[in-house]
């Protein structure tokens, strides 16, 4: 299977405080890694202090990866071969899955979520009008999280807030909801909504979430280091609180559609490169879906300056639109994005909880994507 350039294992990792970084001396096919990109990644990584950092860049198919961190390099697997928690960046997989099912004719964007989850059950009129499109585009009228979520989550907010709220409670909270506004009238970012979408897709396909993602996305795209479930010890990166204390692996509870994916930096570049140019193996509905999720579908804000595709935030740049999504869990952060006009893809990861203010991680990764670094 052709998946774009296949990276050669790097020779060294960054010792704590070294800053020299890990560089890929060459790529498959004899193409030399970009020394300018290697230097840029090394300089960029110094702005983010975390136990582990990985900045991965693909330009016209040539990959450069820099690993570092304030902690010693992990024993066993190097940082760029560990799977990292993507948090909300997982929504890009959920949206692509939906687009593929629509392209295949198995679903429509206008299918109503309540009809898929509980056919015939009476629900609030606004809720009954919520479609799959509303859920993925954050226009369903649902809040960020179900109101019933918070009492059980607050006592363990820094470790496992989602673990005590399983799929059944997410679905029941949705079916019992009484949105104040009709769907499609307001944009409001909602983990709740995309989680409900995940459950609607599993109901429609009669397939659990992990096998559904694997069969329709991970396997066709060659994402061997990607999963929606925790891995065995030594496979996944370890997250940390702001003070450096390790946190347990993410238990996403019933919110898998909104934040369950774990992936290696190289798999993320493969995923992003597929959005730049769909691989031959992704012909048919998946190729159609990869094209569909790049198409702008709404604008928001006082001057309609903020553009969104089905799954991506979209910003204009002098060299064409940049597509991106960030995510965070209790102990990790992720940023993924691509810019078609320049053939650029960026995956940035760190194993530290997001800071309350002035966190440089997302601005640093965004600048790398848009050429402002």
mmCIF file of C-alpha atoms in Angstrom:
data_model
loop_
_atom_site.group_PDB
_atom_site.id
_atom_site.type_symbol
_atom_site.label_atom_id
_atom_site.label_comp_id
_atom_site.label_asym_id
_atom_site.label_seq_id
_atom_site.Cartn_x
_atom_site.Cartn_y
_atom_site.Cartn_z
ATOM 1 C CA UNK A 1 0.000 0.000 0.000
ATOM 2 C CA UNK A 2 1.297 3.409 -0.953
ATOM 3 C CA UNK A 3 0.922 5.917 1.872
ATOM 4 C CA UNK A 4 3.242 8.679 0.815
ATOM 5 C CA UNK A 5 6.844 8.803 1.949
ATOM 6 C CA UNK A 6 7.574 6.269 4.648
ATOM 7 C CA UNK A 7 9.891 7.763 7.295
ATOM 8 C CA UNK A 8 13.212 6.203 8.169
ATOM 9 C CA UNK A 9 13.777 5.719 11.885
ATOM 10 C CA UNK A 10 15.675 8.688 13.311
ATOM 11 C CA UNK A 11 19.067 8.086 14.795
ATOM 12 C CA UNK A 12 18.743 9.949 18.089
ATOM 13 C CA UNK A 13 16.238 11.502 20.441
ATOM 14 C CA UNK A 14 16.611 14.762 22.318
ATOM 15 C CA UNK A 15 18.030 14.475 25.839
ATOM 16 C CA UNK A 16 16.302 16.614 28.407
ATOM 17 C CA UNK A 17 17.232 20.227 27.765
ATOM 18 C CA UNK A 18 19.302 19.325 24.692
ATOM 19 C CA UNK A 19 17.299 21.226 22.082
ATOM 20 C CA UNK A 20 19.237 19.590 19.259
ATOM 21 C CA UNK A 21 16.153 17.602 18.417
ATOM 22 C CA UNK A 22 15.583 14.530 16.361
ATOM 23 C CA UNK A 23 15.995 14.946 12.648
ATOM 24 C CA UNK A 24 15.280 12.583 9.848
ATOM 25 C CA UNK A 25 18.438 12.398 7.744
ATOM 26 C CA UNK A 26 16.578 11.046 4.728
ATOM 27 C CA UNK A 27 13.214 9.781 3.576
ATOM 28 C CA UNK A 28 12.076 6.749 1.628
ATOM 29 C CA UNK A 29 12.903 6.938 -2.055
ATOM 30 C CA UNK A 30 16.205 8.680 -1.371
ATOM 31 C CA UNK A 31 14.659 12.112 -0.860
ATOM 32 C CA UNK A 32 16.629 14.203 1.612
ATOM 33 C CA UNK A 33 14.768 15.703 4.525
ATOM 34 C CA UNK A 34 14.633 19.499 4.376
ATOM 35 C CA UNK A 35 17.502 20.896 6.514
ATOM 36 C CA UNK A 36 15.750 24.270 6.648
ATOM 37 C CA UNK A 37 12.632 22.583 8.012
ATOM 38 C CA UNK A 38 14.740 20.645 10.526
ATOM 39 C CA UNK A 39 16.269 23.869 11.813
ATOM 40 C CA UNK A 40 12.864 25.549 11.922
ATOM 41 C CA UNK A 41 11.355 22.710 13.949
ATOM 42 C CA UNK A 42 14.283 22.733 16.349
ATOM 43 C CA UNK A 43 13.878 26.468 16.933
ATOM 44 C CA UNK A 44 10.084 26.211 17.155
ATOM 45 C CA UNK A 45 10.155 23.492 19.780
ATOM 46 C CA UNK A 46 12.036 25.691 22.251
ATOM 47 C CA UNK A 47 8.916 27.820 22.759
ATOM 48 C CA UNK A 48 6.950 24.904 24.242
ATOM 49 C CA UNK A 49 8.069 23.472 27.575
ATOM 50 C CA UNK A 50 6.584 20.059 28.262
ATOM 51 C CA UNK A 51 7.923 16.655 29.326
ATOM 52 C CA UNK A 52 7.631 15.484 25.708
ATOM 53 C CA UNK A 53 7.136 17.401 22.461
ATOM 54 C CA UNK A 54 6.913 16.286 18.846
ATOM 55 C CA UNK A 55 6.699 18.655 15.893
ATOM 56 C CA UNK A 56 6.169 16.893 12.550
ATOM 57 C CA UNK A 57 6.129 18.722 9.227
ATOM 58 C CA UNK A 58 5.424 17.499 5.693
ATOM 59 C CA UNK A 59 6.180 19.750 2.720
ATOM 60 C CA UNK A 60 5.425 18.380 -0.733
ATOM 61 C CA UNK A 61 5.705 14.875 0.700
ATOM 62 C CA UNK A 62 9.067 15.384 2.416
ATOM 63 C CA UNK A 63 8.767 14.794 6.150
ATOM 64 C CA UNK A 64 10.811 16.296 8.960
ATOM 65 C CA UNK A 65 10.247 15.395 12.610
ATOM 66 C CA UNK A 66 11.701 16.970 15.742
ATOM 67 C CA UNK A 67 11.336 15.377 19.182
ATOM 68 C CA UNK A 68 12.299 16.932 22.486
ATOM 69 C CA UNK A 69 11.060 17.747 25.941
ATOM 70 C CA UNK A 70 12.114 18.639 29.443
ATOM 71 C CA UNK A 71 11.993 14.995 30.559
ATOM 72 C CA UNK A 72 14.475 12.280 29.597
ATOM 73 C CA UNK A 73 13.614 10.431 26.406
ATOM 74 C CA UNK A 74 11.198 7.575 27.158
ATOM 75 C CA UNK A 75 12.632 4.102 27.529
ATOM 76 C CA UNK A 76 11.532 1.708 24.814
ATOM 77 C CA UNK A 77 9.784 3.485 21.975
ATOM 78 C CA UNK A 78 11.025 6.910 20.846
ATOM 79 C CA UNK A 79 8.634 9.810 21.196
ATOM 80 C CA UNK A 80 7.599 9.926 17.554
ATOM 81 C CA UNK A 81 6.511 6.267 17.601
ATOM 82 C CA UNK A 82 4.289 6.646 20.658
ATOM 83 C CA UNK A 83 0.558 7.195 20.269
ATOM 84 C CA UNK A 84 -0.619 10.561 21.597
ATOM 85 C CA UNK A 85 -4.099 11.546 22.776
ATOM 86 C CA UNK A 86 -5.725 13.908 20.267
ATOM 87 C CA UNK A 87 -8.653 15.122 22.357
ATOM 88 C CA UNK A 88 -10.932 17.290 20.225
ATOM 89 C CA UNK A 89 -8.756 16.866 17.144
ATOM 90 C CA UNK A 90 -10.413 13.420 17.026
ATOM 91 C CA UNK A 91 -13.470 15.194 15.601
ATOM 92 C CA UNK A 92 -11.729 15.372 12.232
ATOM 93 C CA UNK A 93 -11.898 11.571 12.090
ATOM 94 C CA UNK A 94 -15.566 11.568 13.117
ATOM 95 C CA UNK A 95 -16.436 14.083 10.423
ATOM 96 C CA UNK A 96 -14.528 12.170 7.757
ATOM 97 C CA UNK A 97 -16.298 8.974 8.811
ATOM 98 C CA UNK A 98 -19.676 10.689 8.428
ATOM 99 C CA UNK A 99 -18.701 12.081 5.013
ATOM 100 C CA UNK A 100 -17.661 8.609 3.870
ATOM 101 C CA UNK A 101 -20.942 7.026 4.958
ATOM 102 C CA UNK A 102 -22.849 9.776 3.139
ATOM 103 C CA UNK A 103 -20.720 9.346 0.006
ATOM 104 C CA UNK A 104 -21.439 5.623 0.097
ATOM 105 C CA UNK A 105 -25.179 6.282 0.304
ATOM 106 C CA UNK A 106 -25.626 4.671 3.711
ATOM 107 C CA UNK A 107 -26.620 7.934 5.395
ATOM 108 C CA UNK A 108 -27.648 11.478 4.573
ATOM 109 C CA UNK A 109 -26.439 14.642 6.270
ATOM 110 C CA UNK A 110 -30.117 15.455 6.775
ATOM 111 C CA UNK A 111 -30.904 12.245 8.670
ATOM 112 C CA UNK A 112 -32.288 13.109 12.101
ATOM 113 C CA UNK A 113 -30.219 11.891 15.012
ATOM 114 C CA UNK A 114 -33.169 11.040 17.261
ATOM 115 C CA UNK A 115 -34.648 8.812 14.551
ATOM 116 C CA UNK A 116 -31.409 6.813 14.392
ATOM 117 C CA UNK A 117 -30.978 6.533 18.167
ATOM 118 C CA UNK A 118 -34.570 5.982 19.334
ATOM 119 C CA UNK A 119 -37.038 5.589 16.445
ATOM 120 C CA UNK A 120 -40.547 6.612 17.438
ATOM 121 C CA UNK A 121 -39.618 8.125 20.790
ATOM 122 C CA UNK A 122 -41.224 11.527 21.417
ATOM 123 C CA UNK A 123 -38.664 14.293 21.850
ATOM 124 C CA UNK A 124 -38.657 18.081 22.050
ATOM 125 C CA UNK A 125 -39.460 19.621 18.633
ATOM 126 C CA UNK A 126 -36.103 21.384 18.393
ATOM 127 C CA UNK A 127 -34.330 18.158 19.273
ATOM 128 C CA UNK A 128 -36.318 16.163 16.770
ATOM 129 C CA UNK A 129 -35.101 18.484 14.016
ATOM 130 C CA UNK A 130 -31.396 17.977 14.823
ATOM 131 C CA UNK A 131 -29.650 16.352 11.866
ATOM 132 C CA UNK A 132 -26.252 14.717 11.504
ATOM 133 C CA UNK A 133 -25.061 17.871 9.745
ATOM 134 C CA UNK A 134 -26.076 19.995 12.732
ATOM 135 C CA UNK A 135 -24.151 17.721 15.101
ATOM 136 C CA UNK A 136 -20.836 17.785 13.217
ATOM 137 C CA UNK A 137 -20.980 21.521 12.446
ATOM 138 C CA UNK A 138 -21.785 22.558 16.058
ATOM 139 C CA UNK A 139 -25.131 24.070 15.047
ATOM 140 C CA UNK A 140 -27.395 21.602 16.892
ATOM 141 C CA UNK A 141 -28.264 23.931 19.761
ATOM 142 C CA UNK A 142 -26.776 21.495 22.291
ATOM 143 C CA UNK A 143 -24.481 22.780 25.054
ATOM 144 C CA UNK A 144 -20.792 21.967 25.265
ATOM 145 C CA UNK A 145 -21.532 19.048 27.614
ATOM 146 C CA UNK A 146 -24.748 17.632 29.113
ATOM 147 C CA UNK A 147 -25.852 19.441 32.301
ATOM 148 C CA UNK A 148 -25.962 16.088 34.114
ATOM 149 C CA UNK A 149 -22.302 15.536 33.301
ATOM 150 C CA UNK A 150 -20.855 18.067 35.729
ATOM 151 C CA UNK A 151 -21.853 16.694 39.175
ATOM 152 C CA UNK A 152 -20.019 13.413 38.603
ATOM 153 C CA UNK A 153 -17.105 15.034 36.742
ATOM 154 C CA UNK A 154 -16.094 17.852 39.079
ATOM 155 C CA UNK A 155 -14.616 15.650 41.854
ATOM 156 C CA UNK A 156 -12.183 14.112 39.339
ATOM 157 C CA UNK A 157 -11.875 16.968 36.868
ATOM 158 C CA UNK A 158 -8.080 16.787 36.636
ATOM 159 C CA UNK A 159 -7.867 13.028 36.145
ATOM 160 C CA UNK A 160 -10.926 11.301 34.649
ATOM 161 C CA UNK A 161 -13.980 13.559 34.282
ATOM 162 C CA UNK A 162 -15.534 11.577 31.422
ATOM 163 C CA UNK A 163 -15.103 8.080 32.843
ATOM 164 C CA UNK A 164 -18.298 8.103 34.892
ATOM 165 C CA UNK A 165 -20.563 9.161 32.032
ATOM 166 C CA UNK A 166 -21.021 6.163 29.705
ATOM 167 C CA UNK A 167 -22.593 5.998 26.268
ATOM 168 C CA UNK A 168 -26.063 5.255 27.603
ATOM 169 C CA UNK A 169 -26.104 8.466 29.642
ATOM 170 C CA UNK A 170 -24.870 10.547 26.705
ATOM 171 C CA UNK A 171 -27.660 9.213 24.482
ATOM 172 C CA UNK A 172 -30.318 9.580 27.174
ATOM 173 C CA UNK A 173 -29.158 13.135 27.928
ATOM 174 C CA UNK A 174 -29.558 13.938 24.239
ATOM 175 C CA UNK A 175 -33.026 12.426 23.940
ATOM 176 C CA UNK A 176 -34.165 14.292 27.047
ATOM 177 C CA UNK A 177 -32.670 17.637 25.997
ATOM 178 C CA UNK A 178 -34.856 20.680 25.363
ATOM 179 C CA UNK A 179 -32.753 23.082 23.259
ATOM 180 C CA UNK A 180 -33.779 26.714 23.574
ATOM 181 C CA UNK A 181 -32.975 27.439 19.934
ATOM 182 C CA UNK A 182 -33.881 25.643 16.753
ATOM 183 C CA UNK A 183 -30.953 23.789 15.141
ATOM 184 C CA UNK A 184 -29.051 25.647 12.465
ATOM 185 C CA UNK A 185 -29.591 29.087 13.983
ATOM 186 C CA UNK A 186 -26.442 29.396 16.125
ATOM 187 C CA UNK A 187 -22.890 28.036 16.201
ATOM 188 C CA UNK A 188 -21.792 26.684 19.589
ATOM 189 C CA UNK A 189 -18.848 24.332 19.973
ATOM 190 C CA UNK A 190 -20.157 21.106 21.509
ATOM 191 C CA UNK A 191 -18.382 17.940 22.587
ATOM 192 C CA UNK A 192 -21.847 16.693 23.486
ATOM 193 C CA UNK A 193 -23.103 17.055 19.911
ATOM 194 C CA UNK A 194 -20.196 15.259 18.232
ATOM 195 C CA UNK A 195 -20.391 12.482 20.825
ATOM 196 C CA UNK A 196 -24.068 12.035 19.982
ATOM 197 C CA UNK A 197 -23.070 11.907 16.307
ATOM 198 C CA UNK A 198 -20.688 9.064 17.093
ATOM 199 C CA UNK A 199 -23.496 7.111 18.744
ATOM 200 C CA UNK A 200 -25.817 7.813 15.825
ATOM 201 C CA UNK A 201 -23.229 6.434 13.402
ATOM 202 C CA UNK A 202 -22.718 3.280 15.454
ATOM 203 C CA UNK A 203 -26.490 2.811 15.626
ATOM 204 C CA UNK A 204 -26.919 3.325 11.886
ATOM 205 C CA UNK A 205 -24.119 0.913 10.984
ATOM 206 C CA UNK A 206 -24.672 -1.504 13.886
ATOM 207 C CA UNK A 207 -20.922 -1.424 14.483
ATOM 208 C CA UNK A 208 -19.052 -0.390 17.660
ATOM 209 C CA UNK A 209 -16.970 2.780 17.458
ATOM 210 C CA UNK A 210 -13.430 1.377 17.355
ATOM 211 C CA UNK A 211 -14.159 -1.299 14.686
ATOM 212 C CA UNK A 212 -16.116 1.268 12.683
ATOM 213 C CA UNK A 213 -13.211 3.711 12.600
ATOM 214 C CA UNK A 214 -10.706 0.958 11.887
ATOM 215 C CA UNK A 215 -12.661 -0.556 9.016
ATOM 216 C CA UNK A 216 -13.596 2.681 7.296
ATOM 217 C CA UNK A 217 -10.672 5.012 8.064
ATOM 218 C CA UNK A 218 -7.651 3.571 9.848
ATOM 219 C CA UNK A 219 -7.174 0.512 7.618
ATOM 220 C CA UNK A 220 -7.915 2.166 4.230
ATOM 221 C CA UNK A 221 -5.556 5.059 5.023
ATOM 222 C CA UNK A 222 -2.831 2.783 6.399
ATOM 223 C CA UNK A 223 -2.953 4.233 9.922
ATOM 224 C CA UNK A 224 -1.368 1.304 11.734
ATOM 225 C CA UNK A 225 -0.463 3.383 14.789
ATOM 226 C CA UNK A 226 -3.905 4.873 15.362
ATOM 227 C CA UNK A 227 -6.725 3.684 17.614
ATOM 228 C CA UNK A 228 -9.720 4.894 19.587
ATOM 229 C CA UNK A 229 -8.768 2.774 22.618
ATOM 230 C CA UNK A 230 -5.880 2.939 25.110
ATOM 231 C CA UNK A 231 -2.924 0.706 24.264
ATOM 232 C CA UNK A 232 -0.739 -1.485 26.388
ATOM 233 C CA UNK A 233 2.003 0.043 28.515
ATOM 234 C CA UNK A 234 4.796 1.540 26.457
ATOM 235 C CA UNK A 235 2.647 2.138 23.362
ATOM 236 C CA UNK A 236 0.956 5.396 24.399
ATOM 237 C CA UNK A 237 2.594 8.634 25.504
ATOM 238 C CA UNK A 238 2.096 9.571 29.161
ATOM 239 C CA UNK A 239 0.316 12.836 29.876
ATOM 240 C CA UNK A 240 1.142 15.216 32.716
ATOM 241 C CA UNK A 241 -0.513 17.879 34.807
ATOM 242 C CA UNK A 242 0.831 21.408 34.656
ATOM 243 C CA UNK A 243 3.144 20.627 37.587
ATOM 244 C CA UNK A 244 4.633 17.633 35.760
ATOM 245 C CA UNK A 245 2.754 14.917 37.666
ATOM 246 C CA UNK A 246 1.793 12.001 35.369
ATOM 247 C CA UNK A 247 -1.909 11.429 34.743
ATOM 248 C CA UNK A 248 -3.624 8.142 33.820
ATOM 249 C CA UNK A 249 -4.565 7.420 30.205
ATOM 250 C CA UNK A 250 -7.707 9.146 28.987
ATOM 251 C CA UNK A 251 -10.943 7.310 29.751
ATOM 252 C CA UNK A 252 -13.386 9.031 27.414
ATOM 253 C CA UNK A 253 -16.529 7.328 28.708
ATOM 254 C CA UNK A 254 -19.436 7.913 26.336
ATOM 255 C CA UNK A 255 -17.780 10.804 24.501
ATOM 256 C CA UNK A 256 -15.684 8.721 22.085
ATOM 257 C CA UNK A 257 -16.881 10.526 18.965
ATOM 258 C CA UNK A 258 -15.572 13.810 20.327
ATOM 259 C CA UNK A 259 -12.137 12.834 21.616
ATOM 260 C CA UNK A 260 -11.072 9.174 21.744
ATOM 261 C CA UNK A 261 -8.443 8.915 18.998
ATOM 262 C CA UNK A 262 -4.780 8.249 19.782
ATOM 263 C CA UNK A 263 -2.210 8.393 17.004
ATOM 264 C CA UNK A 264 1.494 8.574 16.243
ATOM 265 C CA UNK A 265 2.963 11.691 14.627
ATOM 266 C CA UNK A 266 3.722 9.743 11.443
ATOM 267 C CA UNK A 267 0.165 8.430 11.166
ATOM 268 C CA UNK A 268 -1.107 11.962 11.634
ATOM 269 C CA UNK A 269 1.035 13.164 8.750
ATOM 270 C CA UNK A 270 -0.330 10.301 6.640
ATOM 271 C CA UNK A 271 -3.873 11.321 7.605
ATOM 272 C CA UNK A 272 -3.199 14.967 6.730
ATOM 273 C CA UNK A 273 -1.393 14.141 3.487
ATOM 274 C CA UNK A 274 -4.493 12.206 2.408
ATOM 275 C CA UNK A 275 -6.416 15.489 2.676
ATOM 276 C CA UNK A 276 -3.835 17.145 0.430
ATOM 277 C CA UNK A 277 -4.106 14.419 -2.203
ATOM 278 C CA UNK A 278 -6.187 11.306 -1.594
ATOM 279 C CA UNK A 279 -4.075 8.142 -2.021
ATOM 280 C CA UNK A 280 -5.046 5.711 -4.786
ATOM 281 C CA UNK A 281 -6.247 3.184 -2.218
ATOM 282 C CA UNK A 282 -8.774 5.748 -0.971
ATOM 283 C CA UNK A 283 -10.642 5.884 -4.280
ATOM 284 C CA UNK A 284 -14.437 5.875 -4.255
ATOM 285 C CA UNK A 285 -16.446 7.053 -1.235
ATOM 286 C CA UNK A 286 -13.394 7.779 0.929
ATOM 287 C CA UNK A 287 -11.827 9.952 -1.772
ATOM 288 C CA UNK A 288 -15.129 11.778 -2.122
ATOM 289 C CA UNK A 289 -15.241 12.252 1.647
ATOM 290 C CA UNK A 290 -11.700 13.638 1.768
ATOM 291 C CA UNK A 291 -12.729 16.227 -0.787
ATOM 292 C CA UNK A 292 -16.035 16.954 0.967
ATOM 293 C CA UNK A 293 -14.488 17.789 4.351
ATOM 294 C CA UNK A 294 -12.389 20.537 2.726
ATOM 295 C CA UNK A 295 -15.421 22.374 1.377
ATOM 296 C CA UNK A 296 -16.491 25.438 3.426
ATOM 297 C CA UNK A 297 -19.990 24.964 4.832
ATOM 298 C CA UNK A 298 -20.573 27.918 7.175
ATOM 299 C CA UNK A 299 -19.318 31.261 8.377
ATOM 300 C CA UNK A 300 -19.811 32.694 11.837
ATOM 301 C CA UNK A 301 -18.911 35.680 13.970
ATOM 302 C CA UNK A 302 -20.086 39.312 13.838
ATOM 303 C CA UNK A 303 -18.559 39.831 10.370
ATOM 304 C CA UNK A 304 -18.742 36.174 9.292
ATOM 305 C CA UNK A 305 -14.962 36.096 9.330
ATOM 306 C CA UNK A 306 -14.674 32.572 10.763
ATOM 307 C CA UNK A 307 -15.045 29.836 8.171
ATOM 308 C CA UNK A 308 -15.615 26.144 8.858
ATOM 309 C CA UNK A 309 -15.679 23.056 6.716
ATOM 310 C CA UNK A 310 -17.535 19.968 7.838
ATOM 311 C CA UNK A 311 -14.707 19.103 10.247
ATOM 312 C CA UNK A 312 -11.995 21.767 10.080
ATOM 313 C CA UNK A 313 -11.501 25.351 11.146
ATOM 314 C CA UNK A 314 -10.463 27.258 8.028
ATOM 315 C CA UNK A 315 -8.411 30.461 8.017
ATOM 316 C CA UNK A 316 -7.310 32.480 4.981
ATOM 317 C CA UNK A 317 -3.567 32.971 4.478
ATOM 318 C CA UNK A 318 -1.614 34.723 1.710
ATOM 319 C CA UNK A 319 -0.835 31.305 0.235
ATOM 320 C CA UNK A 320 -4.322 29.825 0.401
ATOM 321 C CA UNK A 321 -6.626 28.540 3.144
ATOM 322 C CA UNK A 322 -5.223 26.676 6.140
ATOM 323 C CA UNK A 323 -7.295 23.881 7.675
ATOM 324 C CA UNK A 324 -6.665 22.970 11.316
ATOM 325 C CA UNK A 325 -8.027 21.553 14.558
ATOM 326 C CA UNK A 326 -6.578 21.483 18.065
ATOM 327 C CA UNK A 327 -7.359 19.240 21.004
ATOM 328 C CA UNK A 328 -6.480 18.681 24.643
ATOM 329 C CA UNK A 329 -7.005 16.026 27.297
ATOM 330 C CA UNK A 330 -6.191 16.031 31.006
ATOM 331 C CA UNK A 331 -2.497 15.652 30.251
ATOM 332 C CA UNK A 332 -1.812 16.134 26.541
ATOM 333 C CA UNK A 333 -2.304 18.598 23.690
ATOM 334 C CA UNK A 334 -2.499 18.135 19.933
ATOM 335 C CA UNK A 335 -2.629 20.340 16.846
ATOM 336 C CA UNK A 336 -3.098 19.063 13.300
ATOM 337 C CA UNK A 337 -3.516 21.017 10.093
ATOM 338 C CA UNK A 338 -2.784 21.264 6.397
ATOM 339 C CA UNK A 339 -2.555 23.892 3.663
ATOM 340 C CA UNK A 340 -3.289 22.509 0.183
ATOM 341 C CA UNK A 341 -1.777 25.357 -1.833
ATOM 342 C CA UNK A 342 1.694 24.726 -0.396
ATOM 343 C CA UNK A 343 1.390 20.971 0.154
ATOM 344 C CA UNK A 344 2.041 21.516 3.875
ATOM 345 C CA UNK A 345 0.891 19.362 6.786
ATOM 346 C CA UNK A 346 1.709 19.852 10.478
ATOM 347 C CA UNK A 347 1.188 17.564 13.460
ATOM 348 C CA UNK A 348 2.276 18.917 16.840
ATOM 349 C CA UNK A 349 1.958 17.073 20.149
ATOM 350 C CA UNK A 350 2.968 17.634 23.751
ATOM 351 C CA UNK A 351 2.451 15.764 27.011
ATOM 352 C CA UNK A 352 1.377 18.606 29.271
ATOM 353 C CA UNK A 353 -2.065 19.858 30.257
ATOM 354 C CA UNK A 354 -3.013 23.137 28.619
ATOM 355 C CA UNK A 355 -2.138 26.228 30.643
ATOM 356 C CA UNK A 356 -4.920 28.543 31.756
ATOM 357 C CA UNK A 357 -3.513 31.574 29.923
ATOM 358 C CA UNK A 358 -0.728 32.330 27.527
ATOM 359 C CA UNK A 359 -0.080 28.725 26.511
ATOM 360 C CA UNK A 360 2.256 28.908 23.478
ATOM 361 C CA UNK A 361 1.535 25.438 22.089
ATOM 362 C CA UNK A 362 -1.317 26.116 19.652
ATOM 363 C CA UNK A 363 0.014 29.513 18.446
ATOM 364 C CA UNK A 364 3.413 27.907 17.815
ATOM 365 C CA UNK A 365 1.951 25.022 15.806
ATOM 366 C CA UNK A 366 -0.383 27.357 13.918
ATOM 367 C CA UNK A 367 2.528 29.610 12.963
ATOM 368 C CA UNK A 368 4.382 26.569 11.661
ATOM 369 C CA UNK A 369 1.410 25.680 9.457
ATOM 370 C CA UNK A 370 0.873 29.152 8.064
ATOM 371 C CA UNK A 371 4.531 29.981 7.542
ATOM 372 C CA UNK A 372 4.655 32.620 10.258
ATOM 373 C CA UNK A 373 7.180 30.742 12.410
#
